[in-house]
Amino acid sequence: METVKKIQEGDVRTASRLIRRIEDGVLEARSTIKKLFPLTGNAHIVGITGPPGAGKSTLVDGIVTQLRQKQKKVGVLAVDPTSPFTGGAILGDRVRMQKHAEDEGVFVRSLATRCALGGLAKAVGDAIHIMDVMGKEVILVETVGTGQQEVDIINHSHTVLVVLIPGMGDEIQAIKAGIMEIADIFVINKADRDGGSKLYRELVSLLDMAPASAFASGWRPPIVKVENSFVPESFNNSVAELTQKIEEHHQHLLASELMVSRERRKAAVELSEAIRNTVYEPIMDKLITEGTIDAMVEELMAKTSDPYSLAERIAQRFLKS
Ligand SMILES: Nc1nc2c(ncn2[C@@H]2O[C@H](COP(=O)(O)OP(=O)(O)OP(=O)(O)O)[C@@H](O)[C@H]2O)c(=O)[nH]1
Ligand SMILES: [Mg+2]
């Protein structure tokens, strides 16, 4: 209970330790999350995704500055599903976030992939809960790329920013392949570069082509151009505009049915992650350590059994009904 109280008071050390324990898969850490869960649901969670090096962290930093000017308490979660070991991007983020390091109203944490069987999205969900209970009003979750794991991560958020940069060639392809549906706001970063206007026009025509049902809730994703971060004044102005759009989207969610459906999406992803963590992973761990998986692979190689029969054998052993 002590831990819960400390987190409610915004204690950074307690929160950091709990996040680390969740990342490490420490089972008792879950009991704290169980107690925190009923206290969650106050924060506006904003996901930021896009290709590597698109300037997401620079942007997050700019958004934090804007939100702090409005006295909002902010949490930042940088998730790197791609590099379990290098931590390069995260190291860079630490340096970049330094200017908020002294600010008590900002809490920044990074998560990297640790366990081979996934579970990252679960840690993301729990870290968001922790920041929520700490009283962070806006939680920014940065993640690289647009694969399935990133979609799982992004499903934890209410508002999704998709960051694109000019001159990558295949960015529109990537949008067609799936992020179109998840973007609430498009950001063209490094808009100072060649191709910024072209990318803007392409996005507009892509949105024009979308079926009316895509905007049924009354929200058409705006496209915000963010100017060169090395020219502070224009950068800050465009990030202020972006921050405005983020707030507008939050208002739109609250005023429509959309917030409820986002919460439902979030609940569903959390549940499936929890099942994965509680049912699938422990069974898989046991099968691997006791050598059953290897033995079963041999059976398949020898064609003495088939994958379905083996899976059914496992189900009979572990599942009661
Ligand atoms: N030309 C230009 N460079 C920028 C701009 N914003 C950021 N950069 C540079 O782009 C590089 C990547 O920026 P980050 O903010 O780390 O990008 P990121 O998307 O967070 O990168 P990952 O987390 O590694 O995927 C850095 O060297 C930045 O200095 C910009 O507006 N214009
Ligand atoms: Mg980054």
Tab-separated table of C-alpha atoms and ligand atoms in Angstrom:
chain	number	residue	atom	x	y	z
A	1	MET	CA	0.000	0.000	0.000
A	2	GLU	CA	2.941	2.208	0.831
A	3	THR	CA	4.116	1.928	-2.769
A	4	VAL	CA	0.716	2.964	-4.119
A	5	LYS	CA	0.663	6.018	-1.892
A	6	LYS	CA	4.164	7.043	-2.915
A	7	ILE	CA	3.262	6.727	-6.576
A	8	GLN	CA	0.143	8.809	-6.017
A	9	GLU	CA	2.397	11.437	-4.496
A	10	GLY	CA	4.449	11.324	-7.684
A	11	ASP	CA	7.551	9.832	-6.075
A	12	VAL	CA	10.015	9.375	-8.916
A	13	ARG	CA	12.216	6.742	-7.271
A	14	THR	CA	9.307	4.494	-6.367
A	15	ALA	CA	7.844	4.818	-9.843
A	16	SER	CA	11.171	4.136	-11.547
A	17	ARG	CA	11.808	1.076	-9.424
A	18	LEU	CA	8.364	-0.317	-10.159
A	19	ILE	CA	8.776	0.217	-13.907
A	20	ARG	CA	12.122	-1.556	-13.794
A	21	ARG	CA	10.611	-4.495	-11.918
A	22	ILE	CA	7.785	-4.750	-14.428
A	23	GLU	CA	10.317	-4.722	-17.271
A	24	ASP	CA	12.292	-7.465	-15.563
A	25	GLY	CA	9.130	-9.525	-15.245
A	26	VAL	CA	9.179	-9.586	-11.423
A	27	LEU	CA	5.918	-11.262	-10.479
A	28	GLU	CA	5.191	-9.378	-7.246
A	29	ALA	CA	5.352	-6.099	-9.120
A	30	ARG	CA	2.044	-7.135	-10.630
A	31	SER	CA	0.292	-6.974	-7.296
A	32	THR	CA	1.099	-3.269	-7.172
A	33	ILE	CA	-0.283	-2.784	-10.674
A	34	LYS	CA	-3.481	-4.529	-9.568
A	35	LYS	CA	-3.861	-1.923	-6.841
A	36	LEU	CA	-3.009	0.952	-9.173
A	37	PHE	CA	-5.437	-0.072	-11.900
A	38	PRO	CA	-8.641	1.285	-10.313
A	39	LEU	CA	-6.882	4.623	-9.836
A	40	THR	CA	-6.044	5.044	-13.523
A	41	GLY	CA	-7.959	6.750	-16.311
A	42	ASN	CA	-7.186	10.422	-15.845
A	43	ALA	CA	-4.342	10.989	-18.292
A	44	HIS	CA	-4.545	11.867	-21.964
A	45	ILE	CA	-2.286	9.317	-23.646
A	46	VAL	CA	-0.650	10.394	-26.877
A	47	GLY	CA	1.241	7.922	-29.065
A	48	ILE	CA	3.919	9.144	-31.458
A	49	THR	CA	5.136	6.781	-34.132
A	50	GLY	CA	7.106	6.997	-37.349
A	51	PRO	CA	10.240	5.740	-39.077
A	52	PRO	CA	13.637	5.694	-37.334
A	53	GLY	CA	15.280	9.084	-37.194
A	54	ALA	CA	12.135	10.969	-38.221
A	55	GLY	CA	12.729	13.430	-35.402
A	56	LYS	CA	10.140	11.962	-33.031
A	57	SER	CA	12.180	12.558	-29.883
A	58	THR	CA	13.011	16.103	-30.923
A	59	LEU	CA	9.306	16.630	-31.455
A	60	VAL	CA	8.347	15.062	-28.121
A	61	ASP	CA	10.818	17.378	-26.463
A	62	GLY	CA	9.157	20.357	-28.157
A	63	ILE	CA	5.682	19.191	-27.138
A	64	VAL	CA	6.848	18.787	-23.529
A	65	THR	CA	8.085	22.382	-23.574
A	66	GLN	CA	4.697	23.574	-24.847
A	67	LEU	CA	2.760	21.550	-22.277
A	68	ARG	CA	4.965	22.798	-19.443
A	69	GLN	CA	4.230	26.354	-20.465
A	70	LYS	CA	0.598	25.466	-19.793
A	71	GLN	CA	1.584	23.992	-16.419
A	72	LYS	CA	0.559	20.488	-17.496
A	73	LYS	CA	2.269	17.588	-15.756
A	74	VAL	CA	3.832	15.351	-18.369
A	75	GLY	CA	5.039	11.754	-18.623
A	76	VAL	CA	7.237	10.578	-21.481
A	77	LEU	CA	7.751	6.947	-22.385
A	78	ALA	CA	10.271	6.145	-25.113
A	79	VAL	CA	9.823	2.603	-26.393
A	80	ASP	CA	12.370	0.956	-28.616
A	81	PRO	CA	11.165	-2.421	-29.802
A	82	THR	CA	13.988	-2.742	-32.317
A	83	SER	CA	17.205	-2.682	-30.346
A	84	PRO	CA	17.463	-4.748	-27.179
A	85	PHE	CA	21.156	-4.085	-26.714
A	86	THR	CA	22.431	-0.931	-28.348
A	87	GLY	CA	20.161	1.534	-26.611
A	88	GLY	CA	21.625	4.123	-28.951
A	89	ALA	CA	18.434	6.025	-29.577
A	90	ILE	CA	17.550	5.922	-25.930
A	91	LEU	CA	20.936	7.244	-24.953
A	92	GLY	CA	20.395	10.124	-27.355
A	93	ASP	CA	16.978	10.731	-25.816
A	94	ARG	CA	18.488	10.928	-22.354
A	95	VAL	CA	20.816	13.651	-23.528
A	96	ARG	CA	18.068	15.482	-25.361
A	97	MET	CA	15.681	15.264	-22.449
A	98	GLN	CA	18.292	16.670	-20.116
A	99	LYS	CA	16.729	20.104	-20.185
A	100	HIS	CA	13.604	18.669	-18.569
A	101	ALA	CA	15.605	16.602	-16.098
A	102	GLU	CA	15.403	19.195	-13.361
A	103	ASP	CA	11.715	19.790	-13.929
A	104	GLU	CA	9.583	17.967	-11.371
A	105	GLY	CA	6.575	18.201	-13.650
A	106	VAL	CA	8.180	15.900	-16.214
A	107	PHE	CA	8.854	12.183	-15.800
A	108	VAL	CA	10.818	10.484	-18.577
A	109	ARG	CA	11.439	6.756	-18.896
A	110	SER	CA	12.671	4.449	-21.642
A	111	LEU	CA	11.707	0.859	-22.268
A	112	ALA	CA	13.599	-1.567	-24.471
A	113	THR	CA	12.807	-5.122	-25.472
A	114	ARG	CA	14.142	-7.458	-22.833
A	115	CYS	CA	12.400	-10.801	-22.984
A	116	ALA	CA	12.511	-12.768	-26.213
A	117	LEU	CA	8.837	-13.679	-26.003
A	118	GLY	CA	7.661	-10.106	-26.218
A	119	GLY	CA	5.808	-8.652	-23.286
A	120	LEU	CA	7.002	-5.198	-24.172
A	121	ALA	CA	3.513	-3.903	-24.818
A	122	LYS	CA	2.532	-5.102	-21.361
A	123	ALA	CA	5.343	-3.124	-19.792
A	124	VAL	CA	4.204	-0.122	-21.824
A	125	GLY	CA	0.660	-0.470	-20.524
A	126	ASP	CA	1.863	-0.779	-16.941
A	127	ALA	CA	4.301	2.125	-17.226
A	128	ILE	CA	1.436	4.262	-18.551
A	129	HIS	CA	-0.696	3.239	-15.563
A	130	ILE	CA	2.096	4.204	-13.204
A	131	MET	CA	2.505	7.642	-14.792
A	132	ASP	CA	-1.247	8.101	-14.798
A	133	VAL	CA	-1.469	7.432	-11.055
A	134	MET	CA	1.515	9.765	-10.534
A	135	GLY	CA	-0.802	12.494	-11.765
A	136	LYS	CA	0.704	13.061	-15.186
A	137	GLU	CA	-1.988	14.778	-17.233
A	138	VAL	CA	-0.495	14.042	-20.622
A	139	ILE	CA	1.583	10.935	-21.319
A	140	LEU	CA	3.600	10.898	-24.540
A	141	VAL	CA	4.551	7.440	-25.791
A	142	GLU	CA	7.194	7.414	-28.522
A	143	THR	CA	7.779	4.284	-30.566
A	144	VAL	CA	9.674	3.528	-33.759
A	145	GLY	CA	8.114	2.087	-36.877
A	146	THR	CA	4.751	0.768	-37.889
A	147	GLY	CA	4.850	-3.014	-37.485
A	148	GLN	CA	2.453	-5.124	-35.444
A	149	GLN	CA	4.283	-4.643	-32.191
A	150	GLU	CA	4.167	-0.884	-32.642
A	151	VAL	CA	0.463	-1.065	-33.394
A	152	ASP	CA	-0.003	-2.923	-30.097
A	153	ILE	CA	1.938	-0.205	-28.364
A	154	ILE	CA	0.059	2.550	-30.109
A	155	ASN	CA	-3.261	0.922	-29.142
A	156	HIS	CA	-2.534	2.005	-25.591
A	157	SER	CA	-3.057	5.625	-26.599
A	158	HIS	CA	-6.036	7.890	-27.140
A	159	THR	CA	-4.481	10.130	-29.748
A	160	VAL	CA	-2.033	8.886	-32.365
A	161	LEU	CA	0.515	11.057	-34.150
A	162	VAL	CA	2.147	9.612	-37.239
A	163	VAL	CA	5.392	11.402	-38.016
A	164	LEU	CA	6.659	11.405	-41.582
A	165	ILE	CA	9.592	13.098	-43.239
A	166	PRO	CA	10.032	14.182	-46.846
A	167	GLY	CA	12.204	12.268	-49.227
A	168	MET	CA	11.875	8.793	-47.802
A	169	GLY	CA	10.182	7.547	-50.930
A	170	ASP	CA	8.097	4.774	-49.486
A	171	GLU	CA	6.409	6.677	-46.695
A	172	ILE	CA	3.115	6.914	-48.529
A	173	GLN	CA	3.317	3.189	-49.170
A	174	ALA	CA	3.661	2.633	-45.452
A	175	ILE	CA	0.584	4.721	-44.851
A	176	LYS	CA	-1.437	2.747	-47.325
A	177	ALA	CA	-0.212	-0.399	-45.634
A	178	GLY	CA	-1.908	0.460	-42.409
A	179	ILE	CA	-1.023	3.569	-40.448
A	180	MET	CA	-3.648	5.507	-42.320
A	181	GLU	CA	-6.239	3.925	-40.049
A	182	ILE	CA	-4.419	4.635	-36.832
A	183	ALA	CA	-3.355	8.262	-37.444
A	184	ASP	CA	-5.347	10.978	-35.712
A	185	ILE	CA	-2.827	13.646	-36.633
A	186	PHE	CA	-0.171	13.572	-39.338
A	187	VAL	CA	3.078	15.405	-38.737
A	188	ILE	CA	5.450	16.294	-41.533
A	189	ASN	CA	8.714	16.679	-39.736
A	190	LYS	CA	11.799	18.399	-41.092
A	191	ALA	CA	9.397	20.229	-43.389
A	192	ASP	CA	12.330	22.447	-44.329
A	193	ARG	CA	13.671	19.620	-46.460
A	194	ASP	CA	13.037	19.193	-50.173
A	195	GLY	CA	9.813	17.351	-50.799
A	196	GLY	CA	7.893	18.724	-47.824
A	197	SER	CA	5.173	20.256	-49.987
A	198	LYS	CA	4.968	17.176	-52.181
A	199	LEU	CA	4.471	14.959	-49.153
A	200	TYR	CA	1.800	17.345	-47.897
A	201	ARG	CA	-0.106	17.177	-51.186
A	202	GLU	CA	0.159	13.393	-51.269
A	203	LEU	CA	-1.259	13.151	-47.780
A	204	VAL	CA	-4.116	15.501	-48.624
A	205	SER	CA	-5.096	13.461	-51.667
A	206	LEU	CA	-4.818	10.258	-49.666
A	207	LEU	CA	-7.217	11.687	-47.088
A	208	ASP	CA	-9.491	12.912	-49.892
A	209	MET	CA	-9.673	9.395	-51.274
A	210	ALA	CA	-10.581	7.814	-47.954
A	211	PRO	CA	-14.198	6.662	-47.637
A	212	ALA	CA	-16.510	9.015	-45.742
A	213	SER	CA	-16.868	6.337	-43.069
A	214	ALA	CA	-13.224	6.923	-42.148
A	215	PHE	CA	-14.180	10.307	-40.706
A	216	ALA	CA	-17.589	9.279	-39.403
A	217	SER	CA	-16.812	10.603	-35.953
A	218	GLY	CA	-16.361	14.067	-37.428
A	219	TRP	CA	-12.566	14.145	-37.160
A	220	ARG	CA	-10.449	14.418	-40.277
A	221	PRO	CA	-6.789	13.970	-39.350
A	222	PRO	CA	-5.061	17.325	-39.728
A	223	ILE	CA	-1.606	17.517	-41.275
A	224	VAL	CA	0.825	19.664	-39.337
A	225	LYS	CA	4.134	20.740	-40.846
A	226	VAL	CA	6.866	21.103	-38.282
A	227	GLU	CA	9.720	23.348	-39.301
A	228	ASN	CA	13.419	22.723	-38.841
A	229	SER	CA	14.214	22.120	-35.201
A	230	PHE	CA	17.476	23.992	-35.636
A	231	VAL	CA	15.528	27.222	-36.169
A	232	PRO	CA	13.965	27.494	-32.712
A	233	GLU	CA	11.402	30.184	-33.414
A	234	SER	CA	9.666	28.551	-36.359
A	235	PHE	CA	10.052	25.131	-34.746
A	236	ASN	CA	8.394	26.318	-31.548
A	237	ASN	CA	5.579	27.976	-33.472
A	238	SER	CA	4.772	24.853	-35.416
A	239	VAL	CA	5.018	22.653	-32.327
A	240	ALA	CA	2.631	25.047	-30.570
A	241	GLU	CA	0.189	24.517	-33.437
A	242	LEU	CA	0.664	20.758	-33.149
A	243	THR	CA	0.087	20.837	-29.395
A	244	GLN	CA	-3.110	22.758	-30.067
A	245	LYS	CA	-4.270	20.003	-32.439
A	246	ILE	CA	-3.487	17.356	-29.829
A	247	GLU	CA	-5.682	19.201	-27.346
A	248	GLU	CA	-8.426	19.628	-29.921
A	249	HIS	CA	-8.372	15.912	-30.579
A	250	HIS	CA	-8.644	15.229	-26.856
A	251	GLN	CA	-11.664	17.524	-26.679
A	252	HIS	CA	-13.157	15.807	-29.694
A	253	LEU	CA	-12.709	12.398	-28.044
A	254	LEU	CA	-14.367	13.589	-24.859
A	255	ALA	CA	-17.246	15.255	-26.678
A	256	SER	CA	-17.989	12.225	-28.851
A	257	GLU	CA	-18.382	8.504	-28.297
A	258	LEU	CA	-14.828	8.087	-29.478
A	259	MET	CA	-13.164	8.202	-26.062
A	260	VAL	CA	-15.195	5.203	-24.977
A	261	SER	CA	-14.165	3.229	-28.043
A	262	ARG	CA	-10.519	4.176	-27.534
A	263	GLU	CA	-10.749	3.031	-23.927
A	264	ARG	CA	-12.274	-0.215	-25.102
A	265	ARG	CA	-9.458	-0.719	-27.621
A	266	LYS	CA	-6.960	-0.073	-24.851
A	267	ALA	CA	-8.685	-2.492	-22.488
A	268	ALA	CA	-8.704	-5.217	-25.146
A	269	VAL	CA	-4.990	-4.884	-25.872
A	270	GLU	CA	-4.191	-4.920	-22.164
A	271	LEU	CA	-6.238	-8.032	-21.602
A	272	SER	CA	-4.643	-9.927	-24.463
A	273	GLU	CA	-1.186	-8.921	-23.227
A	274	ALA	CA	-2.055	-10.054	-19.717
A	275	ILE	CA	-3.281	-13.416	-21.010
A	276	ARG	CA	-0.092	-13.762	-22.988
A	277	ASN	CA	1.941	-13.000	-19.890
A	278	THR	CA	-0.033	-15.153	-17.522
A	279	VAL	CA	-0.948	-18.139	-19.665
A	280	TYR	CA	1.112	-18.454	-22.815
A	281	GLU	CA	4.523	-17.313	-21.629
A	282	PRO	CA	4.781	-19.419	-18.459
A	283	ILE	CA	3.707	-22.523	-20.388
A	284	MET	CA	6.170	-21.770	-23.172
A	285	ASP	CA	8.942	-21.106	-20.628
A	286	LYS	CA	8.317	-24.444	-18.949
A	287	LEU	CA	8.212	-26.330	-22.246
A	288	ILE	CA	11.478	-24.754	-23.315
A	289	THR	CA	13.365	-25.310	-20.045
A	290	GLU	CA	12.269	-28.910	-19.624
A	291	GLY	CA	13.276	-29.659	-23.217
A	292	THR	CA	9.801	-30.530	-24.448
A	293	ILE	CA	9.912	-28.039	-27.299
A	294	ASP	CA	13.153	-29.508	-28.659
A	295	ALA	CA	11.759	-33.014	-28.368
A	296	MET	CA	8.598	-31.985	-30.183
A	297	VAL	CA	10.569	-30.343	-32.953
A	298	GLU	CA	12.342	-33.681	-33.434
A	299	GLU	CA	8.986	-35.444	-33.652
A	300	LEU	CA	7.987	-33.046	-36.402
A	301	MET	CA	11.281	-33.565	-38.208
A	302	ALA	CA	10.736	-37.330	-38.084
A	303	LYS	CA	7.116	-36.872	-39.162
A	304	THR	CA	6.005	-39.013	-36.227
A	305	SER	CA	3.555	-36.298	-35.272
A	306	ASP	CA	2.135	-33.021	-36.573
A	307	PRO	CA	1.949	-29.516	-35.077
A	308	TYR	CA	-1.768	-29.721	-34.223
A	309	SER	CA	-1.478	-33.019	-32.366
A	310	LEU	CA	1.455	-31.686	-30.393
A	311	ALA	CA	-0.336	-28.462	-29.517
A	312	GLU	CA	-3.375	-30.480	-28.431
A	313	ARG	CA	-1.143	-32.600	-26.231
A	314	ILE	CA	0.088	-29.404	-24.561
A	315	ALA	CA	-3.456	-28.093	-24.183
A	316	GLN	CA	-4.544	-31.367	-22.520
A	317	ARG	CA	-1.682	-31.133	-20.117
A	318	PHE	CA	-2.126	-27.484	-19.093
A	319	LEU	CA	-5.734	-26.532	-19.693
A	320	LYS	CA	-8.388	-28.078	-17.502
A	321	SER	CA	-11.418	-27.911	-19.800
B	1	LIG	N1	17.188	18.796	-40.746
B	1	LIG	C1	16.521	18.525	-39.631
B	1	LIG	N2	16.997	17.589	-38.767
B	1	LIG	C2	16.284	17.304	-37.658
B	1	LIG	C3	15.052	17.940	-37.367
B	1	LIG	N3	14.556	17.431	-36.211
B	1	LIG	C4	15.430	16.503	-35.788
B	1	LIG	N4	16.481	16.421	-36.639
B	1	LIG	C5	17.653	15.536	-36.508
B	1	LIG	O1	17.300	14.217	-36.878
B	1	LIG	C6	18.002	13.284	-36.057
B	1	LIG	C7	17.018	12.304	-35.423
B	1	LIG	O2	16.207	13.002	-34.492
B	1	LIG	P1	15.413	12.256	-33.340
B	1	LIG	O3	14.538	13.274	-32.716
B	1	LIG	O4	16.317	11.481	-32.470
B	1	LIG	O5	14.553	11.241	-34.200
B	1	LIG	P2	13.731	9.984	-33.707
B	1	LIG	O6	12.635	9.804	-34.672
B	1	LIG	O7	13.362	10.115	-32.276
B	1	LIG	O8	14.785	8.836	-33.850
B	1	LIG	P3	14.676	7.329	-33.300
B	1	LIG	O9	14.060	7.387	-31.930
B	1	LIG	O10	16.086	6.855	-33.305
B	1	LIG	O11	13.819	6.606	-34.296
B	1	LIG	C8	18.775	14.077	-35.047
B	1	LIG	O12	20.101	14.161	-35.470
B	1	LIG	C9	18.100	15.430	-35.052
B	1	LIG	O13	18.995	16.463	-34.708
B	1	LIG	C10	14.597	18.940	-38.302
B	1	LIG	O14	13.546	19.548	-38.125
B	1	LIG	N5	15.344	19.175	-39.409
B	2	MG	MG	13.654	8.789	-30.649
